[in-house]
One Martini backbone bead per residue (centre of mass of N, CA, C, O) as a GRO file, in nm:
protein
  250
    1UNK     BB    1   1.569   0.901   0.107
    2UNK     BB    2   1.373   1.149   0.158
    3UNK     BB    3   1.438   1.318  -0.055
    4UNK     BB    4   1.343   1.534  -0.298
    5UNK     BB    5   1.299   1.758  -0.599
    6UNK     BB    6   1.320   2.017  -0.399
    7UNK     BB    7   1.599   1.987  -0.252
    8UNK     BB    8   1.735   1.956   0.104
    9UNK     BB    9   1.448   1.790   0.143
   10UNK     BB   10   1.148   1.702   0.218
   11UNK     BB   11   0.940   1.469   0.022
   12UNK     BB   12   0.599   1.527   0.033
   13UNK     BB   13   0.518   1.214   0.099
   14UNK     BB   14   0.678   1.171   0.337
   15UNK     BB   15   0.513   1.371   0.489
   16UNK     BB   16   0.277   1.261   0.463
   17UNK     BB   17   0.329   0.961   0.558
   18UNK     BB   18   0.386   1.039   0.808
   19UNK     BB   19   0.107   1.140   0.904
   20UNK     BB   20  -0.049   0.907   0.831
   21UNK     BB   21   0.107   0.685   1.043
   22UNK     BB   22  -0.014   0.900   1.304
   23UNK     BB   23  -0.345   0.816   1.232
   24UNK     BB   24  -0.399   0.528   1.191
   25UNK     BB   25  -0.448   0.451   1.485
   26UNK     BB   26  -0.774   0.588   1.481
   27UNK     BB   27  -0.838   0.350   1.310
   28UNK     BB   28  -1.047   0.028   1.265
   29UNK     BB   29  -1.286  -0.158   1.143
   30UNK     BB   30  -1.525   0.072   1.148
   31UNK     BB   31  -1.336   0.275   1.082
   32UNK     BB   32  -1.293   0.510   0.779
   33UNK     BB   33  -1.069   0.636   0.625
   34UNK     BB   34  -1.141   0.922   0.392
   35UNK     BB   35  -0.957   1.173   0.491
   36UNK     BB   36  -0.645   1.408   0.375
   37UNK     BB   37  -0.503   1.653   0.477
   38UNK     BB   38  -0.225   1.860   0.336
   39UNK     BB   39  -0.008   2.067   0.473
   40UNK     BB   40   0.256   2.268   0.330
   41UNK     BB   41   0.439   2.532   0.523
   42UNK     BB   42   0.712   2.397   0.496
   43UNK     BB   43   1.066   2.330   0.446
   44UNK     BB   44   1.184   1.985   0.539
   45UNK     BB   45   1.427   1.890   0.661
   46UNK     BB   46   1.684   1.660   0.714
   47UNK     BB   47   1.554   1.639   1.037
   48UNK     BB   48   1.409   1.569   1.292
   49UNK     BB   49   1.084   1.461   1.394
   50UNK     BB   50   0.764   1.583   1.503
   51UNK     BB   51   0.452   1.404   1.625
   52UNK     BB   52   0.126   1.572   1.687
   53UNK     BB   53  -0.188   1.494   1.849
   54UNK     BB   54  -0.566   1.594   1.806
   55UNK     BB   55  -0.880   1.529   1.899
   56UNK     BB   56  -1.164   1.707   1.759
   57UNK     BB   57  -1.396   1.489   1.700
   58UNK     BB   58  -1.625   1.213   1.894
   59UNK     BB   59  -1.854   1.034   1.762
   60UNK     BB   60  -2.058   0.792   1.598
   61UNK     BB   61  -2.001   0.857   1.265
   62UNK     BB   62  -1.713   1.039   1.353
   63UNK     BB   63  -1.351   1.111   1.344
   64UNK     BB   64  -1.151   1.432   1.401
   65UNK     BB   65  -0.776   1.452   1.312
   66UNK     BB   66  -0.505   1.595   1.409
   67UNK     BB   67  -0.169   1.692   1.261
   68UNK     BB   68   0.175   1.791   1.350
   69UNK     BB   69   0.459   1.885   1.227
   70UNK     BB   70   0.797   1.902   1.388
   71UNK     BB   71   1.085   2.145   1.401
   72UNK     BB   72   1.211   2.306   1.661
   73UNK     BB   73   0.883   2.392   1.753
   74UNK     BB   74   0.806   2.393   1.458
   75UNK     BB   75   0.553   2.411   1.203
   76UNK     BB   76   0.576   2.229   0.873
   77UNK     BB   77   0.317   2.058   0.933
   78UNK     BB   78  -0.005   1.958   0.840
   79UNK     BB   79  -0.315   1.768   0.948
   80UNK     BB   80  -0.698   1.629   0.845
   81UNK     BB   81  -0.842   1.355   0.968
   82UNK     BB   82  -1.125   1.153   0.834
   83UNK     BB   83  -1.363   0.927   1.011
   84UNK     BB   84  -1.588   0.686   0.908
   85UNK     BB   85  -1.843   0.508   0.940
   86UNK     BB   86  -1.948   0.195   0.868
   87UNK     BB   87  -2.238   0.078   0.601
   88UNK     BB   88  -2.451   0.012   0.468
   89UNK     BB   89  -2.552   0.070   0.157
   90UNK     BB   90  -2.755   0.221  -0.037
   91UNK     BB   91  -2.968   0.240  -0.266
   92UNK     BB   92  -2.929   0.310  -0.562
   93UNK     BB   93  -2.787   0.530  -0.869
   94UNK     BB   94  -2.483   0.630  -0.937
   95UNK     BB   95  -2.284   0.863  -1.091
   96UNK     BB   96  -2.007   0.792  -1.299
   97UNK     BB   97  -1.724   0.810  -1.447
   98UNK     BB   98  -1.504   0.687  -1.633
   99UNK     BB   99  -1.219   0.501  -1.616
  100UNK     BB  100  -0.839   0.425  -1.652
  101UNK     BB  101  -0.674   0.199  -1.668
  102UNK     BB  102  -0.344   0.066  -1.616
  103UNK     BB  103  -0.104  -0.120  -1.621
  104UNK     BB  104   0.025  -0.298  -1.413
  105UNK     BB  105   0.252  -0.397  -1.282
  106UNK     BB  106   0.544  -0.643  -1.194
  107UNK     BB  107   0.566  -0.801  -0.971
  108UNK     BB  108   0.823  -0.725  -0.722
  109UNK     BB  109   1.092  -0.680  -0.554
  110UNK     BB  110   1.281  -0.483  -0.438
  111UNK     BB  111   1.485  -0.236  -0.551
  112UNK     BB  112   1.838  -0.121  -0.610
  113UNK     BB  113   1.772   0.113  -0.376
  114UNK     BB  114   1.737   0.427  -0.190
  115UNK     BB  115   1.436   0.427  -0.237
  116UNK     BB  116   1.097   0.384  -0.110
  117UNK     BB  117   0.988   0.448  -0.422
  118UNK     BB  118   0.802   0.348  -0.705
  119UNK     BB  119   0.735   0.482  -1.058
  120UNK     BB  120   0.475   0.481  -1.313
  121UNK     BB  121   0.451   0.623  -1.663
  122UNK     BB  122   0.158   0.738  -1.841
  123UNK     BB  123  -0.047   0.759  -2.151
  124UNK     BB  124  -0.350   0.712  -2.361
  125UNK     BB  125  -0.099   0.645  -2.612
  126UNK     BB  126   0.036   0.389  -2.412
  127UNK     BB  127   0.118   0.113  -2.402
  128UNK     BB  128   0.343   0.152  -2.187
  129UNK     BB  129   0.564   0.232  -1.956
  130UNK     BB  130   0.773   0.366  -1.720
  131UNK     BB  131   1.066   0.439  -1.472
  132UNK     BB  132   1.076   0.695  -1.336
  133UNK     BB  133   1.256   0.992  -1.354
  134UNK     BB  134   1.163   1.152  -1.563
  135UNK     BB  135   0.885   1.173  -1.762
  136UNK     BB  136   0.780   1.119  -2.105
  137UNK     BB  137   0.447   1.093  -2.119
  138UNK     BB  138   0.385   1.395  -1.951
  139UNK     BB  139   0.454   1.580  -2.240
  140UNK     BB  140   0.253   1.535  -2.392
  141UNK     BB  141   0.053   1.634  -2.550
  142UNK     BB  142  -0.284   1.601  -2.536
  143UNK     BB  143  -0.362   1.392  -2.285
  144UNK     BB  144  -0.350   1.125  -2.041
  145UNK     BB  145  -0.250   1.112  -1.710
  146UNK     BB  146  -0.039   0.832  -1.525
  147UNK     BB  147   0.022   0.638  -1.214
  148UNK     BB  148   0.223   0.381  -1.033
  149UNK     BB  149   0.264   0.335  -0.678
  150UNK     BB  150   0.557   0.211  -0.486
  151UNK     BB  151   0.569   0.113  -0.137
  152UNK     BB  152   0.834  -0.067   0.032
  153UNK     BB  153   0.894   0.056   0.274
  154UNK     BB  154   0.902   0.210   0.563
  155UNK     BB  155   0.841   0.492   0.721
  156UNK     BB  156   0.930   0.336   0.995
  157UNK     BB  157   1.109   0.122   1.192
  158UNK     BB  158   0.917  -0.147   1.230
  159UNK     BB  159   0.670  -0.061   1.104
  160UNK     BB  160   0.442  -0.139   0.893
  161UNK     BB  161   0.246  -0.116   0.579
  162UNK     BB  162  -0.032  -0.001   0.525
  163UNK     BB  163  -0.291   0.149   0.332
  164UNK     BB  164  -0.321   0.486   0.473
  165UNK     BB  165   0.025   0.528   0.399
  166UNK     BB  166  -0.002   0.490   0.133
  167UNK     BB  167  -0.224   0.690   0.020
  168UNK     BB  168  -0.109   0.906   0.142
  169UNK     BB  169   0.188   0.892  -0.018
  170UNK     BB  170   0.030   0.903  -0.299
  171UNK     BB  171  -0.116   1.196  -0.310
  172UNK     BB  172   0.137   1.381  -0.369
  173UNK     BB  173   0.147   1.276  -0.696
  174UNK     BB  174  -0.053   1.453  -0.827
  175UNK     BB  175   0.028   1.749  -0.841
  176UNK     BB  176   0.274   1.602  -1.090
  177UNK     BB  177   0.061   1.516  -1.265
  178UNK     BB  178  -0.115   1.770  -1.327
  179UNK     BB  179   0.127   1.981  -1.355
  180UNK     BB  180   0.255   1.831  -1.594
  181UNK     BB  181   0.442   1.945  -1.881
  182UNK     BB  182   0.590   2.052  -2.191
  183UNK     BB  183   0.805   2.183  -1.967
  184UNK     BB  184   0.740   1.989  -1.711
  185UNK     BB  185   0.787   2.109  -1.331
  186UNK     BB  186   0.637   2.421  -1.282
  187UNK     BB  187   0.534   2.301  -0.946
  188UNK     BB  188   0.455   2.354  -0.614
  189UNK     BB  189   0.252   2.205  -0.390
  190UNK     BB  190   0.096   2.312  -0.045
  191UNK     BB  191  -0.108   2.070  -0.105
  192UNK     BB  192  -0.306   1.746  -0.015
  193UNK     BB  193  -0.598   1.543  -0.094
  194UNK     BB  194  -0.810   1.262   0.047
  195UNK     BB  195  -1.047   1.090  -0.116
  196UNK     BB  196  -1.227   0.801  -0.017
  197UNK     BB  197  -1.399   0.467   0.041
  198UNK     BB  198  -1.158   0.330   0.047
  199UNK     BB  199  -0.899   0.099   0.058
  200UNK     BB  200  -0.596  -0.026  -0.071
  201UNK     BB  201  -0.505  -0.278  -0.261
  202UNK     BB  202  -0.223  -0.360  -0.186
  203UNK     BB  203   0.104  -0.206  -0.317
  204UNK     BB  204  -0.072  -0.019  -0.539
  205UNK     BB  205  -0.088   0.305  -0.674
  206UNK     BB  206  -0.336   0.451  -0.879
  207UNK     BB  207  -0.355   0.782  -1.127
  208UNK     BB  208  -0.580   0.968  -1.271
  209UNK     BB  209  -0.605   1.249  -1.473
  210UNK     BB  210  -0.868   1.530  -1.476
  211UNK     BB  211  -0.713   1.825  -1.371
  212UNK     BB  212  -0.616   2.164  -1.486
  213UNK     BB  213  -0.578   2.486  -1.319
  214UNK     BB  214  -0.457   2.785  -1.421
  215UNK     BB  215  -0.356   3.170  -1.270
  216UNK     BB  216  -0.110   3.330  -1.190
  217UNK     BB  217   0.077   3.078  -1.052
  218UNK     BB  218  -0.171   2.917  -1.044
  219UNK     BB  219  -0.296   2.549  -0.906
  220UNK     BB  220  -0.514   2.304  -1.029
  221UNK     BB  221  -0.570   1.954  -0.911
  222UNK     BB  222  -0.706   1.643  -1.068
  223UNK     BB  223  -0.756   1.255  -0.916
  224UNK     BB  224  -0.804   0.976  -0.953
  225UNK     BB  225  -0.809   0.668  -0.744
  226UNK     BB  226  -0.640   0.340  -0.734
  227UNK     BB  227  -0.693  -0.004  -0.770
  228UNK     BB  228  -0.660  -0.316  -0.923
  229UNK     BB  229  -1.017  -0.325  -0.863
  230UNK     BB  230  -1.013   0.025  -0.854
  231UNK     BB  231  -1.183   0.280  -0.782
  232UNK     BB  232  -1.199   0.502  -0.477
  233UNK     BB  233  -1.085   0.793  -0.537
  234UNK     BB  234  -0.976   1.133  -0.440
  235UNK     BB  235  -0.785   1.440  -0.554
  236UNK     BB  236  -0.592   1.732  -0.462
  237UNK     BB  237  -0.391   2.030  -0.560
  238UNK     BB  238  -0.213   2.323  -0.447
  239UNK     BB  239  -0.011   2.529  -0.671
  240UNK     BB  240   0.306   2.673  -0.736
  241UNK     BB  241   0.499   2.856  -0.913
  242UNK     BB  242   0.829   2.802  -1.103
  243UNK     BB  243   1.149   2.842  -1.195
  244UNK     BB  244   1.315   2.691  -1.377
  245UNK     BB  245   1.503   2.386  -1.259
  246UNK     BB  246   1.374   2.316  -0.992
  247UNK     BB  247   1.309   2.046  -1.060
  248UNK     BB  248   1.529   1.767  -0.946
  249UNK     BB  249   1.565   1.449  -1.009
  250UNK     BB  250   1.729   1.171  -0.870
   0.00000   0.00000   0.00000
C-alpha cells in the first residue's frame, strides 16, 4: 500500500505523510502548523521505520520542530515544521493573485483498491477531470495543470487522519503536478515545502500549477495549495531528471 511508483520504495507522500503525522502534536488550538519541509535524502525500502522529534526552538510566538525517519539506524529523510501562534489579522489589503479552482470530486466512500489515496487530474482547457495515473490532462501542452487529492486511510493504525497530515501528504504531489510534461515524468524530487495561512478543510486537498523552471537536469516547481473554500498555501519542490520509464504508476 505505501509502494511509490520509482521502485520498490515508499512513495514520497507516504514519507511526507509519516512525518508530518509525527509533528502534528505539537500544535495546539493557538500554534499554527504554518510550514513543513521534507527532505528525502534516500530511498526508503518498504521496511519498518523509526521517527524521532527533536524541538528546535520554543517561543512565545512560534515553535520549531524537527522530525528524522530512520531505517536500521540510518536516516532516510528528514524534516522541519514550524509552527507560529495565531492572532487577529492585521488592518490593510494585500495583493494576490487569481487562482482557478477546479470542480471538487463528488463525496464518495472509500473505493476498492489497496492504495491509501485517490487524485483527480484537470487542465485549465478541461470540463471535468479523470482518476488515477497516469493523467492525460497533465501531458497537453500550453495548459495549467491541477489535481485533487484525497487520502482516505490513516498514515498509522489506529490514530485519525488529522488537517496537518493530510496537507504534509498531499504537499508531495506539487512535484508530479508541476515537472510533468508532454513526455510524461521525467523529474523525482528531492525534497518539497509546504507553507499554508491556514489548515485544510475537509478530505479533499487541491494543486494548481503555478511554475516550473529547469535547466541542466535540474527542476523547479510551485502550486498554489487549495481546500473546498479556496487558496491556504503554497508548495514548492526541487526535483531531479530520470532517464525514460523511471516513473511506473502502479
Amino acid at each position: 500500500m505505501t509502494r511509490g511508483p520509482w521502485g520498490l520504495t515508499m512513495g514520497g507522500q507516504i514519507v511526507g505523510g509519516l512525518l508530518g503525522w509525527a509533528l502534528d502534536p505539537h500544535g495546539d488550538d493557538e500554534l499554527q502548523p504554518a510550514r513543513l519541509t521534507v527532505d528525502l535524502l534516500r530511498p526508503v525500502p518498504i521496511e519498518p521505520v523509526t521517527i524521532e522529534t527533536s524541538i528546535q526552538r520554543e517561543g512565545r510566538r512560534l515553535k520549531l520542530v524537527d522530525a528524522a525517519m530512520l531505517q536500521q539506524g540510518r536516516v532516510v529523510a528528514r524534516t522541519s515544521a514550524l509552527f507560529l501562534r495565531r492572532s487577529a489579522a492585521p488592518d490593510g489589503e494585500v495583493w494576490t493573485g487569481p487562482v482557478t479552482i477546479p470542480p471538487r470530486p463528488d463525496d464518495a466512500g472509500p473505493p476498492d483498491t489497496d492504495m491509501p489515496f485517490e487524485i483527480w487530474t484537470y487542465n485549465s482547457d478541461s470540463d471535468s477531470g479523470s482518476s488515477g495515473m497516469p493523467p492525460p490532462e497533465w501531458e497537453k501542452p500550453g495548459v495549467q495543470k491541477f489535481a485533487w487529492a484525497r487520502l482516505f486511510r490513516p498514515m498509522v493504525t489506529g490514530h485519525p487522519l488529522t488537517p496537518f497530515t493530510r496537507a504534509a501528504f498531499a504537499g508531495d504531489i506539487v512535484s508530479s503536478l508541476t515537472h510533468w510534461s508532454t513526455a510524461g515524468l521525467r523529474y523525482i524530487n528531492a525534497d518539497y515545502t509546504v507553507a499554508i495561512s491556514r489548515l485544510p478543510d475537509g478530505e479533499y486537498v487541491g494543486l494548481a500549477a503555478q511554475s516550473y523552471y529547469g535547466s541542466d537536469g535540474v527542476g523547479s516547481g510551485s502550486a498554489t495549495i487549495f481546500d473546498a473554500a479556496g487558496p491556504i498555501g503554497t508548495g514548492t519542490a526541487l526535483a531531479l531528471g530520470q532517464p525514460p520509464g523511471s516513473f511506473q504508476p502502479s
